[in-house]
PDB file of C-alpha atoms in Angstrom:
ATOM      1  CA  UNK O   1      72.293  98.633 116.265  1.00 46.00           C
ATOM      2  CA  UNK O   2      70.540  99.205 112.927  1.00 52.00           C
ATOM      3  CA  UNK O   3      69.773  95.741 111.530  1.00 75.00           C
ATOM      4  CA  UNK O   4      69.249  97.197 108.061  1.00 88.00           C
ATOM      5  CA  UNK O   5      71.797  99.127 106.054  1.00 92.00           C
ATOM      6  CA  UNK O   6      68.995 101.345 104.763  1.00 92.00           C
ATOM      7  CA  UNK O   7      68.215 102.579 108.288  1.00 92.00           C
ATOM      8  CA  UNK O   8      71.832 102.815 109.379  1.00 94.00           C
ATOM      9  CA  UNK O   9      74.083 105.805 110.051  1.00 95.00           C
ATOM     10  CA  UNK O  10      76.310 104.416 107.298  1.00 96.00           C
ATOM     11  CA  UNK O  11      73.592 105.050 104.734  1.00 95.00           C
ATOM     12  CA  UNK O  12      72.423 108.347 106.227  1.00 95.00           C
ATOM     13  CA  UNK O  13      75.749 110.020 107.004  1.00 96.00           C
ATOM     14  CA  UNK O  14      78.644 108.084 105.460  1.00 97.00           C
ATOM     15  CA  UNK O  15      77.530 107.366 101.908  1.00 97.00           C
ATOM     16  CA  UNK O  16      78.451 110.023  99.361  1.00 97.00           C
ATOM     17  CA  UNK O  17      78.255 110.656  95.660  1.00 96.00           C
ATOM     18  CA  UNK O  18      81.578 111.099  93.892  1.00 95.00           C
ATOM     19  CA  UNK O  19      81.130 114.889  93.542  1.00 96.00           C
ATOM     20  CA  UNK O  20      80.184 115.166  97.222  1.00 97.00           C
ATOM     21  CA  UNK O  21      83.267 113.229  98.311  1.00 97.00           C
ATOM     22  CA  UNK O  22      85.501 115.255  96.044  1.00 96.00           C
ATOM     23  CA  UNK O  23      84.085 118.486  97.463  1.00 97.00           C
ATOM     24  CA  UNK O  24      84.624 117.326 101.058  1.00 96.00           C
ATOM     25  CA  UNK O  25      88.275 116.551 100.341  1.00 95.00           C
ATOM     26  CA  UNK O  26      88.767 119.754  98.406  1.00 94.00           C
ATOM     27  CA  UNK O  27      87.505 121.805 101.342  1.00 94.00           C
ATOM     28  CA  UNK O  28      89.904 120.003 103.678  1.00 93.00           C
ATOM     29  CA  UNK O  29      92.872 120.761 101.457  1.00 91.00           C
ATOM     30  CA  UNK O  30      91.848 124.391 101.018  1.00 92.00           C
ATOM     31  CA  UNK O  31      91.580 124.853 104.773  1.00 89.00           C
ATOM     32  CA  UNK O  32      95.181 123.646 105.158  1.00 85.00           C
ATOM     33  CA  UNK O  33      96.624 124.978 101.927  1.00 88.00           C
ATOM     34  CA  UNK O  34     100.060 125.725 103.390  1.00 88.00           C
ATOM     35  CA  UNK O  35     100.849 122.247 104.693  1.00 89.00           C
ATOM     36  CA  UNK O  36      99.263 120.638 101.635  1.00 89.00           C
ATOM     37  CA  UNK O  37     101.666 122.526  99.354  1.00 90.00           C
ATOM     38  CA  UNK O  38     104.630 121.822 101.618  1.00 89.00           C
ATOM     39  CA  UNK O  39     104.084 118.081 101.850  1.00 91.00           C
ATOM     40  CA  UNK O  40     102.750 116.526  98.637  1.00 90.00           C
ATOM     41  CA  UNK O  41     101.393 112.997  99.002  1.00 91.00           C
ATOM     42  CA  UNK O  42     101.183 110.073  96.589  1.00 90.00           C
ATOM     43  CA  UNK O  43      97.997 108.949  94.880  1.00 91.00           C
ATOM     44  CA  UNK O  44      95.260 108.231  97.430  1.00 92.00           C
ATOM     45  CA  UNK O  45      95.102 104.626  96.243  1.00 93.00           C
ATOM     46  CA  UNK O  46      98.811 104.182  97.005  1.00 95.00           C
ATOM     47  CA  UNK O  47      98.171 105.452 100.518  1.00 95.00           C
ATOM     48  CA  UNK O  48      95.281 103.008 100.900  1.00 95.00           C
ATOM     49  CA  UNK O  49      97.505 100.103  99.885  1.00 96.00           C
ATOM     50  CA  UNK O  50     100.186 101.254 102.323  1.00 96.00           C
ATOM     51  CA  UNK O  51      97.678 101.634 105.157  1.00 96.00           C
ATOM     52  CA  UNK O  52      96.288  98.162 104.440  1.00 96.00           C
ATOM     53  CA  UNK O  53      99.773  96.633 104.559  1.00 95.00           C
ATOM     54  CA  UNK O  54     100.482  98.294 107.898  1.00 94.00           C
ATOM     55  CA  UNK O  55      97.147  97.271 109.388  1.00 96.00           C
ATOM     56  CA  UNK O  56      97.720  93.699 108.205  1.00 95.00           C
ATOM     57  CA  UNK O  57     101.151  93.635 109.826  1.00 94.00           C
ATOM     58  CA  UNK O  58      99.574  94.575 113.148  1.00 94.00           C
ATOM     59  CA  UNK O  59      96.568  92.293 112.774  1.00 95.00           C
ATOM     60  CA  UNK O  60      98.273  89.093 111.633  1.00 94.00           C
ATOM     61  CA  UNK O  61     100.279  88.275 114.803  1.00 94.00           C
ATOM     62  CA  UNK O  62      97.185  88.930 116.923  1.00 94.00           C
ATOM     63  CA  UNK O  63      94.921  86.715 114.816  1.00 94.00           C
ATOM     64  CA  UNK O  64      92.475  89.567 114.203  1.00 95.00           C
ATOM     65  CA  UNK O  65      89.535  88.637 111.966  1.00 94.00           C
ATOM     66  CA  UNK O  66      89.226  90.047 108.450  1.00 95.00           C
ATOM     67  CA  UNK O  67      85.992  91.876 109.231  1.00 96.00           C
ATOM     68  CA  UNK O  68      87.639  93.799 112.067  1.00 97.00           C
ATOM     69  CA  UNK O  69      90.471  94.726 109.713  1.00 97.00           C
ATOM     70  CA  UNK O  70      87.905  95.908 107.156  1.00 98.00           C
ATOM     71  CA  UNK O  71      86.105  97.976 109.796  1.00 98.00           C
ATOM     72  CA  UNK O  72      89.398  99.641 110.732  1.00 98.00           C
ATOM     73  CA  UNK O  73      89.983 100.527 107.079  1.00 98.00           C
ATOM     74  CA  UNK O  74      86.548 102.134 106.882  1.00 98.00           C
ATOM     75  CA  UNK O  75      87.202 104.130 110.071  1.00 98.00           C
ATOM     76  CA  UNK O  76      90.449 105.478 108.613  1.00 98.00           C
ATOM     77  CA  UNK O  77      88.772 106.443 105.346  1.00 97.00           C
ATOM     78  CA  UNK O  78      85.895 108.168 107.151  1.00 98.00           C
ATOM     79  CA  UNK O  79      88.240 109.973 109.549  1.00 98.00           C
ATOM     80  CA  UNK O  80      90.179 111.459 106.650  1.00 97.00           C
ATOM     81  CA  UNK O  81      86.997 113.004 105.275  1.00 96.00           C
ATOM     82  CA  UNK O  82      86.903 115.081 108.476  1.00 96.00           C
ATOM     83  CA  UNK O  83      90.608 115.699 109.196  1.00 95.00           C
ATOM     84  CA  UNK O  84      93.377 116.553 106.731  1.00 94.00           C
ATOM     85  CA  UNK O  85      95.888 113.681 106.781  1.00 94.00           C
ATOM     86  CA  UNK O  86      98.920 115.956 107.173  1.00 92.00           C
ATOM     87  CA  UNK O  87      97.566 117.092 110.544  1.00 92.00           C
ATOM     88  CA  UNK O  88      97.798 113.539 111.903  1.00 92.00           C
ATOM     89  CA  UNK O  89     100.262 110.786 112.574  1.00 92.00           C
ATOM     90  CA  UNK O  90      98.816 108.027 110.351  1.00 93.00           C
ATOM     91  CA  UNK O  91     100.652 105.334 112.316  1.00 92.00           C
ATOM     92  CA  UNK O  92      98.839 106.333 115.500  1.00 93.00           C
ATOM     93  CA  UNK O  93      95.495 106.591 113.732  1.00 95.00           C
ATOM     94  CA  UNK O  94      95.870 103.134 112.152  1.00 96.00           C
ATOM     95  CA  UNK O  95      96.705 101.543 115.496  1.00 95.00           C
ATOM     96  CA  UNK O  96      93.762 103.280 117.156  1.00 96.00           C
ATOM     97  CA  UNK O  97      91.336 102.414 114.354  1.00 97.00           C
ATOM     98  CA  UNK O  98      92.296  98.749 114.651  1.00 97.00           C
ATOM     99  CA  UNK O  99      91.885  98.849 118.425  1.00 97.00           C
ATOM    100  CA  UNK O 100      88.404 100.392 118.184  1.00 98.00           C
ATOM    101  CA  UNK O 101      87.366  98.116 115.306  1.00 98.00           C
ATOM    102  CA  UNK O 102      88.234  95.025 117.337  1.00 97.00           C
ATOM    103  CA  UNK O 103      85.949  96.242 120.118  1.00 96.00           C
ATOM    104  CA  UNK O 104      83.095  96.912 117.712  1.00 96.00           C
ATOM    105  CA  UNK O 105      83.474  93.562 115.945  1.00 95.00           C
ATOM    106  CA  UNK O 106      83.486  91.729 119.300  1.00 94.00           C
ATOM    107  CA  UNK O 107      87.050  90.452 119.065  1.00 94.00           C
ATOM    108  CA  UNK O 108      88.700  92.914 121.490  1.00 94.00           C
ATOM    109  CA  UNK O 109      92.463  93.154 121.846  1.00 95.00           C
ATOM    110  CA  UNK O 110      94.294  94.509 124.876  1.00 94.00           C
ATOM    111  CA  UNK O 111      95.536  98.010 124.225  1.00 93.00           C
ATOM    112  CA  UNK O 112      99.076  96.977 125.162  1.00 92.00           C
ATOM    113  CA  UNK O 113      99.034  94.264 122.486  1.00 93.00           C
ATOM    114  CA  UNK O 114      97.997  96.799 119.840  1.00 93.00           C
ATOM    115  CA  UNK O 115     100.664  99.186 121.092  1.00 90.00           C
ATOM    116  CA  UNK O 116     103.301  96.463 120.898  1.00 90.00           C
ATOM    117  CA  UNK O 117     102.474  95.565 117.290  1.00 90.00           C
ATOM    118  CA  UNK O 118     102.376  99.253 116.342  1.00 89.00           C
ATOM    119  CA  UNK O 119     105.883  99.704 117.716  1.00 86.00           C
ATOM    120  CA  UNK O 120     107.063  96.744 115.621  1.00 84.00           C
ATOM    121  CA  UNK O 121     105.564  98.267 112.466  1.00 84.00           C
ATOM    122  CA  UNK O 122     106.888 101.775 113.066  1.00 80.00           C
ATOM    123  CA  UNK O 123     110.190 101.465 114.910  1.00 69.00           C
ATOM    124  CA  UNK O 124     110.964 105.131 114.209  1.00 59.00           C
ATOM    125  CA  UNK O 125     107.831 106.341 116.025  1.00 62.00           C
ATOM    126  CA  UNK O 126     107.808 106.822 119.790  1.00 62.00           C
ATOM    127  CA  UNK O 127     104.889 104.611 120.824  1.00 71.00           C
ATOM    128  CA  UNK O 128     105.734 104.080 124.470  1.00 74.00           C
ATOM    129  CA  UNK O 129     102.558 104.846 126.387  1.00 80.00           C
ATOM    130  CA  UNK O 130      99.114 103.280 125.981  1.00 85.00           C
ATOM    131  CA  UNK O 131      97.515 106.589 126.900  1.00 89.00           C
ATOM    132  CA  UNK O 132      98.408 107.978 123.479  1.00 89.00           C
ATOM    133  CA  UNK O 133      96.130 105.390 121.859  1.00 92.00           C
ATOM    134  CA  UNK O 134      93.466 106.129 124.469  1.00 92.00           C
ATOM    135  CA  UNK O 135      93.571 109.825 123.627  1.00 92.00           C
ATOM    136  CA  UNK O 136      93.490 109.149 119.904  1.00 94.00           C
ATOM    137  CA  UNK O 137      90.539 106.798 120.457  1.00 96.00           C
ATOM    138  CA  UNK O 138      88.567 109.702 121.917  1.00 96.00           C
ATOM    139  CA  UNK O 139      89.474 111.856 118.898  1.00 96.00           C
ATOM    140  CA  UNK O 140      88.549 109.125 116.419  1.00 97.00           C
ATOM    141  CA  UNK O 141      85.164 108.433 117.999  1.00 97.00           C
ATOM    142  CA  UNK O 142      84.442 112.150 118.232  1.00 97.00           C
ATOM    143  CA  UNK O 143      85.264 112.825 114.568  1.00 97.00           C
ATOM    144  CA  UNK O 144      83.110 109.874 113.516  1.00 97.00           C
ATOM    145  CA  UNK O 145      80.247 111.218 115.657  1.00 97.00           C
ATOM    146  CA  UNK O 146      80.195 107.901 117.567  1.00 96.00           C
ATOM    147  CA  UNK O 147      78.776 106.253 114.417  1.00 97.00           C
ATOM    148  CA  UNK O 148      80.906 103.137 114.543  1.00 97.00           C
ATOM    149  CA  UNK O 149      78.679 100.375 113.161  1.00 96.00           C
ATOM    150  CA  UNK O 150      79.823  99.309 109.698  1.00 97.00           C
ATOM    151  CA  UNK O 151      77.746  97.168 107.337  1.00 97.00           C
ATOM    152  CA  UNK O 152      80.004  94.988 105.174  1.00 97.00           C
ATOM    153  CA  UNK O 153      79.408  93.171 101.860  1.00 96.00           C
ATOM    154  CA  UNK O 154      80.431  89.810 103.367  1.00 96.00           C
ATOM    155  CA  UNK O 155      76.920  89.211 104.687  1.00 93.00           C
ATOM    156  CA  UNK O 156      75.322  89.857 101.289  1.00 92.00           C
ATOM    157  CA  UNK O 157      77.845  87.546  99.652  1.00 94.00           C
ATOM    158  CA  UNK O 158      76.939  84.766 102.086  1.00 92.00           C
ATOM    159  CA  UNK O 159      73.223  85.255 101.427  1.00 89.00           C
ATOM    160  CA  UNK O 160      73.552  85.287  97.628  1.00 87.00           C
ATOM    161  CA  UNK O 161      76.297  82.748  96.917  1.00 85.00           C
ATOM    162  CA  UNK O 162      73.937  79.766  96.933  1.00 81.00           C
ATOM    163  CA  UNK O 163      71.392  81.505  94.740  1.00 80.00           C
ATOM    164  CA  UNK O 164      73.997  81.927  92.022  1.00 80.00           C
ATOM    165  CA  UNK O 165      75.651  78.571  92.715  1.00 81.00           C
ATOM    166  CA  UNK O 166      79.131  79.897  93.270  1.00 85.00           C
ATOM    167  CA  UNK O 167      81.809  77.250  93.504  1.00 86.00           C
ATOM    168  CA  UNK O 168      84.138  77.290  96.481  1.00 89.00           C
ATOM    169  CA  UNK O 169      86.871  78.817  94.324  1.00 88.00           C
ATOM    170  CA  UNK O 170      84.542  81.521  93.010  1.00 88.00           C
ATOM    171  CA  UNK O 171      83.335  82.320  96.497  1.00 91.00           C
ATOM    172  CA  UNK O 172      86.938  82.678  97.689  1.00 91.00           C
ATOM    173  CA  UNK O 173      87.725  84.988  94.782  1.00 91.00           C
ATOM    174  CA  UNK O 174      84.615  87.073  95.478  1.00 93.00           C
ATOM    175  CA  UNK O 175      85.685  87.350  99.136  1.00 94.00           C
ATOM    176  CA  UNK O 176      89.131  88.491  98.000  1.00 93.00           C
ATOM    177  CA  UNK O 177      87.605  91.137  95.735  1.00 94.00           C
ATOM    178  CA  UNK O 178      85.524  92.439  98.643  1.00 96.00           C
ATOM    179  CA  UNK O 179      88.695  92.639 100.741  1.00 96.00           C
ATOM    180  CA  UNK O 180      90.355  94.680  97.994  1.00 95.00           C
ATOM    181  CA  UNK O 181      87.486  97.147  97.582  1.00 96.00           C
ATOM    182  CA  UNK O 182      88.390  98.635 100.986  1.00 97.00           C
ATOM    183  CA  UNK O 183      91.489 100.050  99.270  1.00 96.00           C
ATOM    184  CA  UNK O 184      89.212 102.284  97.180  1.00 96.00           C
ATOM    185  CA  UNK O 185      86.535 104.876  97.888  1.00 97.00           C
ATOM    186  CA  UNK O 186      83.787 102.324  97.203  1.00 97.00           C
ATOM    187  CA  UNK O 187      82.883 101.845 100.913  1.00 97.00           C
ATOM    188  CA  UNK O 188      81.958 105.541 100.952  1.00 98.00           C
ATOM    189  CA  UNK O 189      80.101 105.461  97.640  1.00 97.00           C
ATOM    190  CA  UNK O 190      77.983 102.316  97.360  1.00 96.00           C
ATOM    191  CA  UNK O 191      75.802 100.020  99.431  1.00 95.00           C
ATOM    192  CA  UNK O 192      77.344  96.742 100.648  1.00 96.00           C
ATOM    193  CA  UNK O 193      75.064  94.568  98.491  1.00 93.00           C
ATOM    194  CA  UNK O 194      76.237  96.393  95.339  1.00 94.00           C
ATOM    195  CA  UNK O 195      79.841  95.573  96.244  1.00 96.00           C
ATOM    196  CA  UNK O 196      78.928  91.933  96.916  1.00 95.00           C
ATOM    197  CA  UNK O 197      77.127  91.589  93.581  1.00 91.00           C
ATOM    198  CA  UNK O 198      80.084  93.147  91.764  1.00 91.00           C
ATOM    199  CA  UNK O 199      82.424  90.700  93.480  1.00 92.00           C
ATOM    200  CA  UNK O 200      80.234  87.718  92.538  1.00 89.00           C
ATOM    201  CA  UNK O 201      79.977  88.844  88.933  1.00 85.00           C
ATOM    202  CA  UNK O 202      83.735  89.246  88.620  1.00 86.00           C
ATOM    203  CA  UNK O 203      84.357  85.916  90.348  1.00 86.00           C
ATOM    204  CA  UNK O 204      82.140  84.134  87.806  1.00 82.00           C
ATOM    205  CA  UNK O 205      83.650  85.909  84.800  1.00 79.00           C
ATOM    206  CA  UNK O 206      87.281  85.616  85.843  1.00 73.00           C
ATOM    207  CA  UNK O 207      89.135  82.388  86.407  1.00 62.00           C
ATOM    208  CA  UNK O 208      89.486  81.607  90.135  1.00 54.00           C
ATOM    209  CA  UNK O 209      92.778  79.892  89.323  1.00 49.00           C
ATOM    210  CA  UNK O 210      94.320  83.322  88.744  1.00 49.00           C
ATOM    211  CA  UNK O 211      95.075  83.247  92.473  1.00 46.00           C
ATOM    212  CA  UNK O 212      94.104  86.786  93.356  1.00 49.00           C
ATOM    213  CA  UNK O 213      93.040  89.936  91.610  1.00 53.00           C
ATOM    214  CA  UNK O 214      96.147  92.062  91.902  1.00 50.00           C
ATOM    215  CA  UNK O 215      97.600  92.618  88.462  1.00 43.00           C
ATOM    216  CA  UNK O 216      94.433  91.355  86.714  1.00 52.00           C
ATOM    217  CA  UNK O 217      93.390  94.652  85.166  1.00 53.00           C
ATOM    218  CA  UNK O 218      93.222  93.076  81.706  1.00 55.00           C
ATOM    219  CA  UNK O 219      90.882  90.391  82.983  1.00 58.00           C
ATOM    220  CA  UNK O 220      88.685  93.001  84.640  1.00 58.00           C
ATOM    221  CA  UNK O 221      88.480  94.939  81.387  1.00 59.00           C
ATOM    222  CA  UNK O 222      87.294  91.774  79.685  1.00 61.00           C
ATOM    223  CA  UNK O 223      84.737  91.379  82.471  1.00 62.00           C
ATOM    224  CA  UNK O 224      83.377  94.839  81.657  1.00 62.00           C
ATOM    225  CA  UNK O 225      82.837  93.738  78.072  1.00 61.00           C
ATOM    226  CA  UNK O 226      81.151  90.573  79.292  1.00 58.00           C
ATOM    227  CA  UNK O 227      78.804  92.630  81.467  1.00 58.00           C
ATOM    228  CA  UNK O 228      77.702  94.540  78.382  1.00 56.00           C
ATOM    229  CA  UNK O 229      77.378  91.478  76.156  1.00 54.00           C
ATOM    230  CA  UNK O 230      76.218  88.821  78.608  1.00 45.00           C
ATOM    231  CA  UNK O 231      72.665  88.676  77.298  1.00 43.00           C
ATOM    232  CA  UNK O 232      73.889  87.444  73.927  1.00 47.00           C
ATOM    233  CA  UNK O 233      76.397  84.934  75.333  1.00 45.00           C
ATOM    234  CA  UNK O 234      76.045  81.176  75.113  1.00 45.00           C
ATOM    235  CA  UNK O 235      77.856  78.271  76.704  1.00 46.00           C
ATOM    236  CA  UNK O 236      78.151  76.961  80.256  1.00 48.00           C
ATOM    237  CA  UNK O 237      80.107  79.763  81.900  1.00 51.00           C
ATOM    238  CA  UNK O 238      78.330  82.471  79.934  1.00 62.00           C
ATOM    239  CA  UNK O 239      74.912  81.113  80.838  1.00 69.00           C
ATOM    240  CA  UNK O 240      75.767  81.627  84.504  1.00 71.00           C
ATOM    241  CA  UNK O 241      76.836  85.209  83.787  1.00 72.00           C
ATOM    242  CA  UNK O 242      73.634  85.752  81.825  1.00 73.00           C
ATOM    243  CA  UNK O 243      71.615  84.429  84.762  1.00 76.00           C
ATOM    244  CA  UNK O 244      73.281  86.966  87.050  1.00 76.00           C
ATOM    245  CA  UNK O 245      72.742  89.836  84.617  1.00 72.00           C
ATOM    246  CA  UNK O 246      69.100  88.809  84.088  1.00 76.00           C
ATOM    247  CA  UNK O 247      68.631  88.803  87.841  1.00 79.00           C
ATOM    248  CA  UNK O 248      70.159  92.286  88.032  1.00 75.00           C
ATOM    249  CA  UNK O 249      67.829  93.550  85.321  1.00 73.00           C
ATOM    250  CA  UNK O 250      64.773  92.226  87.151  1.00 79.00           C
ATOM    251  CA  UNK O 251      65.887  93.463  90.564  1.00 78.00           C
ATOM    252  CA  UNK O 252      66.184  97.014  91.853  1.00 78.00           C
ATOM    253  CA  UNK O 253      69.975  96.871  91.918  1.00 81.00           C
ATOM    254  CA  UNK O 254      71.580  99.748  90.023  1.00 82.00           C
ATOM    255  CA  UNK O 255      73.524  98.112  87.176  1.00 81.00           C
ATOM    256  CA  UNK O 256      75.347 101.393  86.547  1.00 85.00           C
ATOM    257  CA  UNK O 257      76.611 101.209  90.126  1.00 90.00           C
ATOM    258  CA  UNK O 258      77.938  97.688  89.459  1.00 88.00           C
ATOM    259  CA  UNK O 259      79.708  98.983  86.356  1.00 86.00           C
ATOM    260  CA  UNK O 260      81.172 101.889  88.358  1.00 92.00           C
ATOM    261  CA  UNK O 261      82.432  99.503  91.052  1.00 93.00           C
ATOM    262  CA  UNK O 262      84.088  97.339  88.409  1.00 89.00           C
ATOM    263  CA  UNK O 263      85.766 100.368  86.858  1.00 89.00           C
ATOM    264  CA  UNK O 264      87.064 101.460  90.261  1.00 92.00           C
ATOM    265  CA  UNK O 265      88.569  98.020  90.847  1.00 89.00           C
ATOM    266  CA  UNK O 266      90.197  98.087  87.412  1.00 86.00           C
ATOM    267  CA  UNK O 267      91.775 101.411  88.348  1.00 88.00           C
ATOM    268  CA  UNK O 268      93.003 100.015  91.676  1.00 91.00           C
ATOM    269  CA  UNK O 269      94.703  96.985  90.124  1.00 87.00           C
ATOM    270  CA  UNK O 270      96.313  99.135  87.457  1.00 87.00           C
ATOM    271  CA  UNK O 271      97.952 101.479  89.990  1.00 90.00           C
ATOM    272  CA  UNK O 272      98.833  98.550  92.276  1.00 91.00           C
ATOM    273  CA  UNK O 273     101.327  97.357  89.657  1.00 88.00           C
ATOM    274  CA  UNK O 274     103.430 100.492  90.204  1.00 91.00           C
ATOM    275  CA  UNK O 275     102.991 100.710  93.988  1.00 92.00           C
ATOM    276  CA  UNK O 276     106.075 101.410  96.104  1.00 91.00           C
ATOM    277  CA  UNK O 277     105.887 100.815  99.835  1.00 91.00           C
ATOM    278  CA  UNK O 278     109.036 102.833 100.473  1.00 91.00           C
ATOM    279  CA  UNK O 279     107.812 105.870  98.528  1.00 91.00           C
ATOM    280  CA  UNK O 280     104.620 106.088 100.612  1.00 92.00           C
ATOM    281  CA  UNK O 281     106.484 105.559 103.872  1.00 90.00           C
ATOM    282  CA  UNK O 282     109.042 108.259 103.062  1.00 91.00           C
ATOM    283  CA  UNK O 283     106.457 110.856 102.045  1.00 92.00           C
ATOM    284  CA  UNK O 284     104.385 110.282 105.166  1.00 91.00           C
ATOM    285  CA  UNK O 285     107.502 110.402 107.351  1.00 89.00           C
ATOM    286  CA  UNK O 286     108.357 113.859 105.987  1.00 90.00           C
ATOM    287  CA  UNK O 287     105.331 115.636 107.386  1.00 89.00           C
ATOM    288  CA  UNK O 288     105.134 113.485 110.528  1.00 87.00           C
ATOM    289  CA  UNK O 289     108.712 114.318 111.532  1.00 85.00           C
ATOM    290  CA  UNK O 290     108.655 117.900 110.277  1.00 84.00           C
ATOM    291  CA  UNK O 291     105.612 118.645 112.421  1.00 76.00           C
ATOM    292  CA  UNK O 292     106.926 116.748 115.446  1.00 73.00           C
ATOM    293  CA  UNK O 293     104.124 114.189 115.449  1.00 69.00           C
ATOM    294  CA  UNK O 294     106.402 111.199 115.753  1.00 59.00           C
ATOM    295  CA  UNK O 295     106.954 111.954 119.427  1.00 53.00           C
ATOM    296  CA  UNK O 296     103.976 113.991 120.635  1.00 46.00           C
ATOM    297  CA  UNK O 297     100.358 113.023 121.155  1.00 43.00           C
ATOM    298  CA  UNK O 298      97.719 113.706 118.512  1.00 40.00           C
TER     299      UNK O 298
END
């Protein structure tokens, strides 16, 4: 296992620039132009929210840790840079990604337990045999080139929270922001410590009493303005923001990357307000059923 992110397969093979990621996805769609035109899909962020809800439904009854859930989300996002989504049954991939992630995060779940929760989530899908998850596991690992170790921002948050004297409420909000970033492309675009620093900055600027970030796009926009003006701010709360920005300026952390991460989160929370679970489910069901993937193996 690579102890450092900088020496890891995540950095070497699974971190892209935005143009690189866009090109990868464009090539996938062009290679399957017929099915892409036949089965239009909702905004990618809507799909990410839907996938997260389904993974959470499976994970919650089994008491699966948040980090394993996050690892599963990363696996799904990586897999769909290699395979066009309309060629898969997302329900099967989500169940398999969670199963593999639990193994990698040392909280393994019996394959029959994962299968059982998957059947509860997708009653209209014929999940009757554990071998289908076993076969999909082989496909998943193969497409990911057996590069299954994921470095998360949680560790960086733990290491830095005392340095910036985060309160318990701010730390909880920062953790929540990190959880939400897995619903974006940020895990494929930026290093974990950049995500953690973004989360800490937003947690200090925003009020922890807001009780979650969903629907807080206006507050995030204000945070962007604070990031630009923090050096001239005064007062207790602003001094803490200034301390963080001063630290960023003196460190080798890319401030532009922090700004980009904040903008991506703003975009996520804006689209979240109009998210429809049913719309995503129906659009996915169209190509899954039309291509007979609700009953056959991947």
